[in-house]
Amino acid sequence: MATAHLSPALAVSSSRHLTSKHGQPPILAQPGGTAVLRSCSLPLSSRLAASGRGGWRLAAALEPRTAQQEKAEASSRLVLVVGGTGGVGQLLVASLLSRKIKTRLLLRNPEKAASLFGKQDESVLQVYEADTRNADGLNPEMFEGVTHVICTTGTTAFPSKRWDGDNTPELVDWDGVRNFVSAMPQTVKRLVLVSSIGVTKYNEIPWSIMNLFGVLKYKKMAEDFVRNSGIPFTIIRPGRLTDGPYTSYDLNTLVKATAGERRAVEIGQGDKLVGEASRLVVAEACIQALDIESTQGKIYEISSVKGEGPGSHQEKWKQLFAAAESN
C-alpha cells in the first residue's frame, strides 16, 4: 500500500452531437510494508513537503509542465467520458478541460452538461446523447476518433430516488458497462473504469451488507468484462466517496473545488484498502492513469486522508502507483 497527499485543480466544458459546443519526492519504507509520499497540493505548487511516521520533512522545487507540453498533449487525444455529469464525472471533465484536452461526453440528458459546464465550442467539448443500458443506441459514430475512455457511471447501493427509471446496480453497473465496452473499438489506447473497494469480498461481512442489492457483485462482473475485453485498461476502486457531488455548481465553481484537508492519497492493491476517497482525488487518479504506462492492466484501490497531496504532478503519481505495486 502507498500513502501520499493529493489535491487536484479542476476546470470544465460541454456539447449531443448536439454540440455544446518535477525534483521527485522520496518514498519512505514504513513498518508494515507501507510507503508514504508527502507532497504538495494543487495547483502546481512550488513546494514539496514530505514526511514519514518518523516526522522528518523535506522541501523541493517543482517545475510545472510547459505550455508547449500541454498543447502537444491536448492536440493528440480525444477522451470520451461516460458518466460525465455524476459526482466524480463532473470534476473529471472539469479537470480535462482545464488541461485543454478535447473531451466527449456520452449522456442520457445532454442539457445537463450545458447547465454544468456552460456553452462550449465543439472543438473543446462534444456531447452525444446515449444510454449505456441500451446497447442498440450506442452508435459507432460516438467512438470515432476517441483515443481514451473513462467510465464513472454508477448508482446507489440501496434503493433510492436515483433508482427511478431503471437505474439499478444491475442495469447501470453491469449491463451499462458491458454494453459500451462491447461497442468500443479496439483502437482505444486506455480504458479507465471507476469501480469500488470490496468487490472481491461481497459475500463477506461487512461487504455483504453493502451488497444486499448486488452493487458490488455487478461492479465485479463489470471489472471482469473489462479485463477480458482486449482493450488496455486500468481499474480504480475508491473507498466511500466524499466531497460532492456538486450538483448545483457551474464551471467556474467546479474549477475551484478542493478536497479540504483530505488531499493525501493512499493507494493499494489486492482489495485490502478501506476508508473514504475524495471525488476530486478519484477524478485526478483517473486522468493520471491515462498517461502512466505502468498502470496498464492494473487494479488499484484508493482512499484519501488528511494532508497535502500530489495534485496533478505526474511524477508523484507514478511513485504512488509504483509503491502500491511493490508492497
Coordinates of C-alpha atoms in Angstrom, one line a residue:
M1 CA 0.0 0.0 0.0
A2 CA 1.2 3.5 -0.7
T3 CA 0.2 6.7 1.1
A4 CA 0.5 10.2 -0.2
H5 CA -1.2 13.6 -0.4
L6 CA -3.4 14.9 -3.2
S7 CA -5.4 18.0 -4.2
P8 CA -6.3 18.4 -7.9
A9 CA -7.1 21.7 -9.7
L10 CA -10.1 21.4 -11.9
A11 CA -12.0 23.0 -14.7
V12 CA -14.8 22.0 -17.2
S13 CA -16.7 22.3 -20.6
S14 CA -19.7 20.8 -22.6
S15 CA -21.7 19.8 -26.1
R16 CA -25.4 15.9 -28.2
H17 CA -23.9 15.6 -31.2
L18 CA -25.8 18.1 -30.1
T19 CA -22.9 20.3 -29.9
S20 CA -22.3 22.4 -26.9
K21 CA -20.2 23.2 -28.4
H22 CA 9.2 17.6 -11.2
G23 CA 12.6 17.2 -8.2
Q24 CA 10.9 14.0 -7.2
P25 CA 9.8 13.3 -3.6
P26 CA 11.1 10.2 -1.8
I27 CA 9.0 7.2 -0.9
L28 CA 9.8 6.1 2.6
A29 CA 9.6 2.4 3.7
Q30 CA 7.5 2.2 6.8
P31 CA 6.8 -0.6 9.3
G32 CA 4.2 -3.0 7.9
G33 CA 5.1 -2.5 4.3
T34 CA 3.5 0.9 3.8
A35 CA 5.1 3.5 1.6
V36 CA 4.4 7.2 2.4
L37 CA 4.8 10.1 0.0
R38 CA 4.3 13.6 1.2
S39 CA 3.9 16.2 -1.5
C40 CA 2.3 19.5 -2.3
S41 CA -1.3 20.3 -3.2
L42 CA -2.6 21.5 -6.4
P43 CA -2.5 23.7 -8.5
L44 CA 1.2 23.2 -9.4
S45 CA 2.7 24.4 -6.2
S46 CA 6.4 25.2 -5.8
R47 CA 7.0 23.3 -2.6
L48 CA 7.1 19.7 -1.6
A49 CA 6.5 18.6 1.9
A50 CA 7.5 15.0 2.7
S51 CA 7.2 13.3 6.0
G52 CA 7.0 9.7 7.2
R53 CA 5.9 8.5 10.6
G54 CA 9.4 9.4 11.8
G55 CA 8.4 13.0 11.4
W56 CA 11.1 14.4 9.1
R57 CA 10.3 16.9 6.4
L58 CA 11.8 18.0 3.1
A59 CA 11.3 20.9 0.6
A60 CA 12.0 20.6 -3.1
A61 CA 11.3 22.8 -6.1
L62 CA 8.8 21.6 -8.6
E63 CA 8.6 22.6 -12.2
P64 CA 5.1 22.8 -13.9
R65 CA 4.5 21.5 -17.3
T66 CA 5.4 23.9 -20.1
A67 CA 2.7 25.4 -22.3
Q68 CA 4.3 23.5 -25.3
Q69 CA 3.9 20.2 -23.4
E70 CA 0.3 20.9 -22.5
K71 CA -0.5 21.9 -26.1
A72 CA 1.0 18.8 -27.5
E73 CA -0.9 16.6 -25.0
A74 CA -4.2 18.3 -25.7
S75 CA -3.9 18.1 -29.5
S76 CA -3.1 14.4 -29.5
R77 CA -6.1 12.9 -27.8
L78 CA -9.8 12.8 -27.5
V79 CA -11.1 11.5 -24.2
L80 CA -14.6 10.0 -24.0
V81 CA -16.2 10.3 -20.6
V82 CA -19.1 8.1 -19.7
G83 CA -21.0 9.4 -16.7
G84 CA -19.6 12.9 -17.0
T85 CA -22.2 14.8 -15.0
G86 CA -22.1 12.5 -12.0
G87 CA -20.2 13.2 -8.8
V88 CA -16.8 12.1 -10.0
G89 CA -17.5 12.7 -13.7
Q90 CA -18.2 16.4 -13.4
L91 CA -14.9 17.0 -11.6
L92 CA -13.1 14.8 -14.1
V93 CA -14.5 16.7 -17.1
A94 CA -13.6 20.0 -15.4
S95 CA -10.0 18.9 -15.0
L96 CA -9.7 17.6 -18.5
L97 CA -10.9 20.9 -19.9
S98 CA -8.7 22.9 -17.7
R99 CA -5.8 20.9 -19.3
K100 CA -7.2 21.8 -22.7
I101 CA -7.8 18.1 -23.5
K102 CA -10.6 17.6 -26.1
T103 CA -13.4 15.8 -24.4
R104 CA -16.5 14.0 -25.5
L105 CA -19.4 13.0 -23.2
L106 CA -22.0 10.3 -23.5
L107 CA -25.1 11.4 -21.6
R108 CA -28.7 10.4 -21.2
N109 CA -29.5 14.1 -20.8
P110 CA -27.3 16.4 -22.8
E111 CA -28.9 19.5 -21.5
K112 CA -27.5 18.7 -18.1
A113 CA -24.0 19.2 -19.5
A114 CA -24.9 22.7 -20.6
S115 CA -26.1 23.6 -17.1
L116 CA -22.9 22.3 -15.5
F117 CA -20.3 23.3 -18.0
G118 CA -21.8 26.2 -19.9
K119 CA -21.8 26.7 -23.6
Q120 CA -18.6 25.3 -25.2
D121 CA -17.3 25.2 -28.7
E122 CA -17.3 21.7 -30.3
S123 CA -13.5 21.9 -30.7
V124 CA -13.4 21.8 -26.9
L125 CA -16.3 19.6 -25.8
Q126 CA -18.7 17.4 -27.6
V127 CA -21.8 15.8 -26.1
Y128 CA -23.6 12.8 -27.6
E129 CA -27.0 11.6 -26.3
A130 CA -26.8 7.9 -25.4
D131 CA -28.0 5.5 -22.7
T132 CA -25.4 2.7 -22.0
R133 CA -28.2 0.5 -20.7
N134 CA -29.5 0.3 -24.3
A135 CA -26.9 -1.5 -26.5
D136 CA -28.8 -0.7 -29.7
G137 CA -28.4 3.1 -29.0
L138 CA -24.6 3.1 -28.9
N139 CA -23.8 4.3 -32.4
P140 CA -20.2 3.6 -33.6
E141 CA -20.0 7.3 -34.5
M142 CA -19.8 8.1 -30.8
F143 CA -16.4 6.5 -30.6
E144 CA -15.0 8.0 -33.8
G145 CA -11.5 9.5 -33.1
V146 CA -11.6 8.5 -29.4
T147 CA -8.2 7.7 -28.0
H148 CA -9.0 7.2 -24.3
V149 CA -12.1 6.4 -22.3
I150 CA -13.0 7.0 -18.7
C151 CA -16.2 5.4 -17.2
T152 CA -17.5 6.9 -13.9
T153 CA -21.1 5.6 -14.1
G154 CA -22.9 4.3 -11.0
T155 CA -25.9 4.4 -8.8
T156 CA -26.7 3.9 -5.1
A157 CA -26.1 0.6 -3.4
F158 CA -29.6 0.7 -1.8
P159 CA -33.0 1.6 -3.3
S160 CA -33.3 5.3 -3.5
K161 CA -34.7 8.0 -5.8
R162 CA -31.7 7.5 -8.0
W163 CA -33.1 4.1 -8.9
D164 CA -36.1 5.7 -10.6
G165 CA -36.3 4.9 -14.3
D166 CA -34.5 1.5 -14.1
N167 CA -31.3 3.0 -12.7
T168 CA -30.5 -0.1 -10.6
P169 CA -27.0 -1.6 -10.0
E170 CA -27.6 -4.4 -12.4
L171 CA -28.6 -2.2 -15.2
V172 CA -26.1 0.6 -14.6
D173 CA -23.0 -1.2 -13.2
W174 CA -23.3 -4.4 -15.2
D175 CA -25.4 -4.0 -18.3
G176 CA -24.3 -0.4 -19.0
V177 CA -20.6 -1.2 -18.7
R178 CA -20.8 -4.4 -20.7
N179 CA -22.8 -2.6 -23.5
F180 CA -20.5 0.3 -24.0
V181 CA -17.3 -1.7 -23.7
S182 CA -18.6 -4.1 -26.3
A183 CA -19.3 -1.2 -28.6
M184 CA -15.8 0.4 -28.1
P185 CA -13.2 0.0 -30.9
Q186 CA -10.0 -2.0 -30.1
T187 CA -8.0 1.1 -31.1
V188 CA -8.7 2.8 -27.8
K189 CA -5.4 3.3 -26.0
R190 CA -6.7 3.1 -22.5
L191 CA -10.0 2.5 -20.7
V192 CA -10.2 3.6 -17.1
L193 CA -13.1 2.2 -15.1
V194 CA -14.2 3.5 -11.7
S195 CA -15.3 0.6 -9.5
S196 CA -15.4 0.2 -5.7
I197 CA -13.4 -1.3 -2.9
G198 CA -14.8 -4.5 -1.5
V199 CA -15.9 -6.0 -4.9
T200 CA -13.9 -9.2 -4.3
K201 CA -15.4 -9.7 -0.8
Y202 CA -19.1 -9.1 -1.4
N203 CA -20.0 -12.3 0.3
E204 CA -18.1 -11.3 3.5
I205 CA -19.3 -9.1 6.4
P206 CA -19.5 -6.1 6.3
W207 CA -19.3 -6.0 2.5
S208 CA -22.3 -8.4 2.1
I209 CA -24.5 -5.7 3.8
M210 CA -23.5 -3.2 1.1
N211 CA -24.1 -5.9 -1.5
L212 CA -27.7 -6.7 -0.4
F213 CA -28.9 -5.4 -3.8
G214 CA -25.9 -6.6 -5.8
V215 CA -23.9 -3.5 -6.3
L216 CA -20.5 -5.0 -5.5
K217 CA -21.3 -8.2 -7.4
Y218 CA -22.3 -6.3 -10.5
K219 CA -19.3 -4.0 -10.3
K220 CA -17.0 -7.0 -10.1
M221 CA -18.7 -8.6 -13.1
A222 CA -18.1 -5.3 -15.0
E223 CA -14.4 -5.4 -13.9
D224 CA -14.0 -8.9 -15.2
F225 CA -15.6 -8.0 -18.5
V226 CA -13.2 -5.1 -18.9
R227 CA -10.3 -7.3 -18.1
N228 CA -11.3 -9.8 -20.8
S229 CA -12.2 -7.2 -23.4
G230 CA -8.8 -7.0 -25.0
I231 CA -8.7 -3.2 -24.5
P232 CA -5.8 -1.7 -22.4
F233 CA -7.4 -0.9 -19.1
T234 CA -6.9 0.5 -15.6
I235 CA -9.4 0.0 -12.8
I236 CA -9.7 2.4 -9.9
R237 CA -11.5 1.2 -6.8
P238 CA -12.3 4.1 -4.5
G239 CA -13.5 3.9 -0.9
R240 CA -16.7 5.6 0.2
L241 CA -16.9 8.8 -1.9
T242 CA -16.7 12.2 -0.2
D243 CA -16.5 15.9 -1.4
G244 CA -19.6 16.4 -3.6
P245 CA -21.5 15.7 -5.7
Y246 CA -21.5 19.4 -6.6
T247 CA -24.9 19.2 -8.4
S248 CA -25.6 22.9 -8.2
Y249 CA -22.2 24.0 -9.3
D250 CA -21.3 25.7 -12.6
L251 CA -18.0 25.5 -14.4
N252 CA -16.4 28.4 -12.6
T253 CA -17.3 26.9 -9.2
L254 CA -16.2 23.4 -10.2
V255 CA -12.7 24.6 -11.1
K256 CA -12.3 25.9 -7.6
A257 CA -13.4 22.8 -5.8
T258 CA -10.9 21.4 -3.3
A259 CA -10.6 18.3 -1.2
G260 CA -10.4 20.3 2.0
E261 CA -7.9 18.7 4.4
R262 CA -8.1 15.2 2.9
R263 CA -5.7 15.6 0.0
A264 CA -3.3 12.9 0.9
V265 CA -3.6 9.8 -1.3
E266 CA -3.4 6.2 -0.2
I267 CA -3.1 3.6 -3.0
G268 CA -3.2 -0.2 -2.5
Q269 CA -3.8 -3.4 -4.4
G270 CA -5.4 -6.7 -3.5
D271 CA -8.7 -5.2 -2.3
K272 CA -7.2 -4.7 1.2
L273 CA -7.7 -0.9 1.5
V274 CA -10.6 0.6 3.5
G275 CA -11.6 4.2 4.1
E276 CA -13.0 7.2 2.2
A277 CA -12.0 8.8 -1.1
S278 CA -12.5 12.4 -2.2
R279 CA -14.2 12.6 -5.5
L280 CA -11.5 15.1 -6.5
V281 CA -8.8 12.6 -5.7
V282 CA -10.6 9.9 -7.7
A283 CA -11.0 12.2 -10.7
E284 CA -7.3 13.0 -10.7
A285 CA -6.3 9.4 -10.4
C286 CA -8.3 8.5 -13.5
I287 CA -6.7 11.2 -15.5
Q288 CA -3.2 10.3 -14.3
A289 CA -3.8 6.6 -15.2
L290 CA -4.3 7.6 -18.8
D291 CA -0.6 8.5 -19.3
I292 CA 1.2 6.4 -16.8
E293 CA 2.2 3.3 -18.7
S294 CA 2.8 1.2 -15.7
T295 CA -0.8 1.3 -14.7
Q296 CA -2.0 -0.6 -17.8
G297 CA -3.7 -3.8 -16.9
K298 CA -3.7 -3.0 -13.2
I299 CA -6.3 -2.6 -10.5
Y300 CA -5.8 -0.1 -7.7
E301 CA -7.7 0.8 -4.5
I302 CA -7.6 4.4 -3.5
S303 CA -8.5 6.5 -0.5
S304 CA -7.7 10.0 0.8
V305 CA -6.6 11.1 4.2
K306 CA -5.6 14.3 5.9
G307 CA -2.6 16.1 4.5
E308 CA -1.2 17.6 1.3
G309 CA -1.3 15.7 -1.9
P310 CA 0.4 15.1 -5.3
G311 CA -2.0 17.4 -7.0
S312 CA -1.7 16.9 -10.8
H313 CA 2.1 16.2 -10.7
Q314 CA 2.6 13.1 -12.8
E315 CA 5.9 12.1 -11.3
K316 CA 4.4 11.9 -7.8
W317 CA 1.5 9.8 -9.1
K318 CA 4.0 7.5 -10.8
Q319 CA 5.7 6.9 -7.5
L320 CA 2.4 6.3 -5.7
F321 CA 1.2 3.7 -8.2
A322 CA 4.7 2.1 -8.3
A323 CA 4.8 2.0 -4.5
A324 CA 1.4 0.2 -4.3
E325 CA 2.7 -2.5 -6.7
S326 CA 5.9 -3.1 -4.6
N327 CA 4.1 -3.8 -1.4

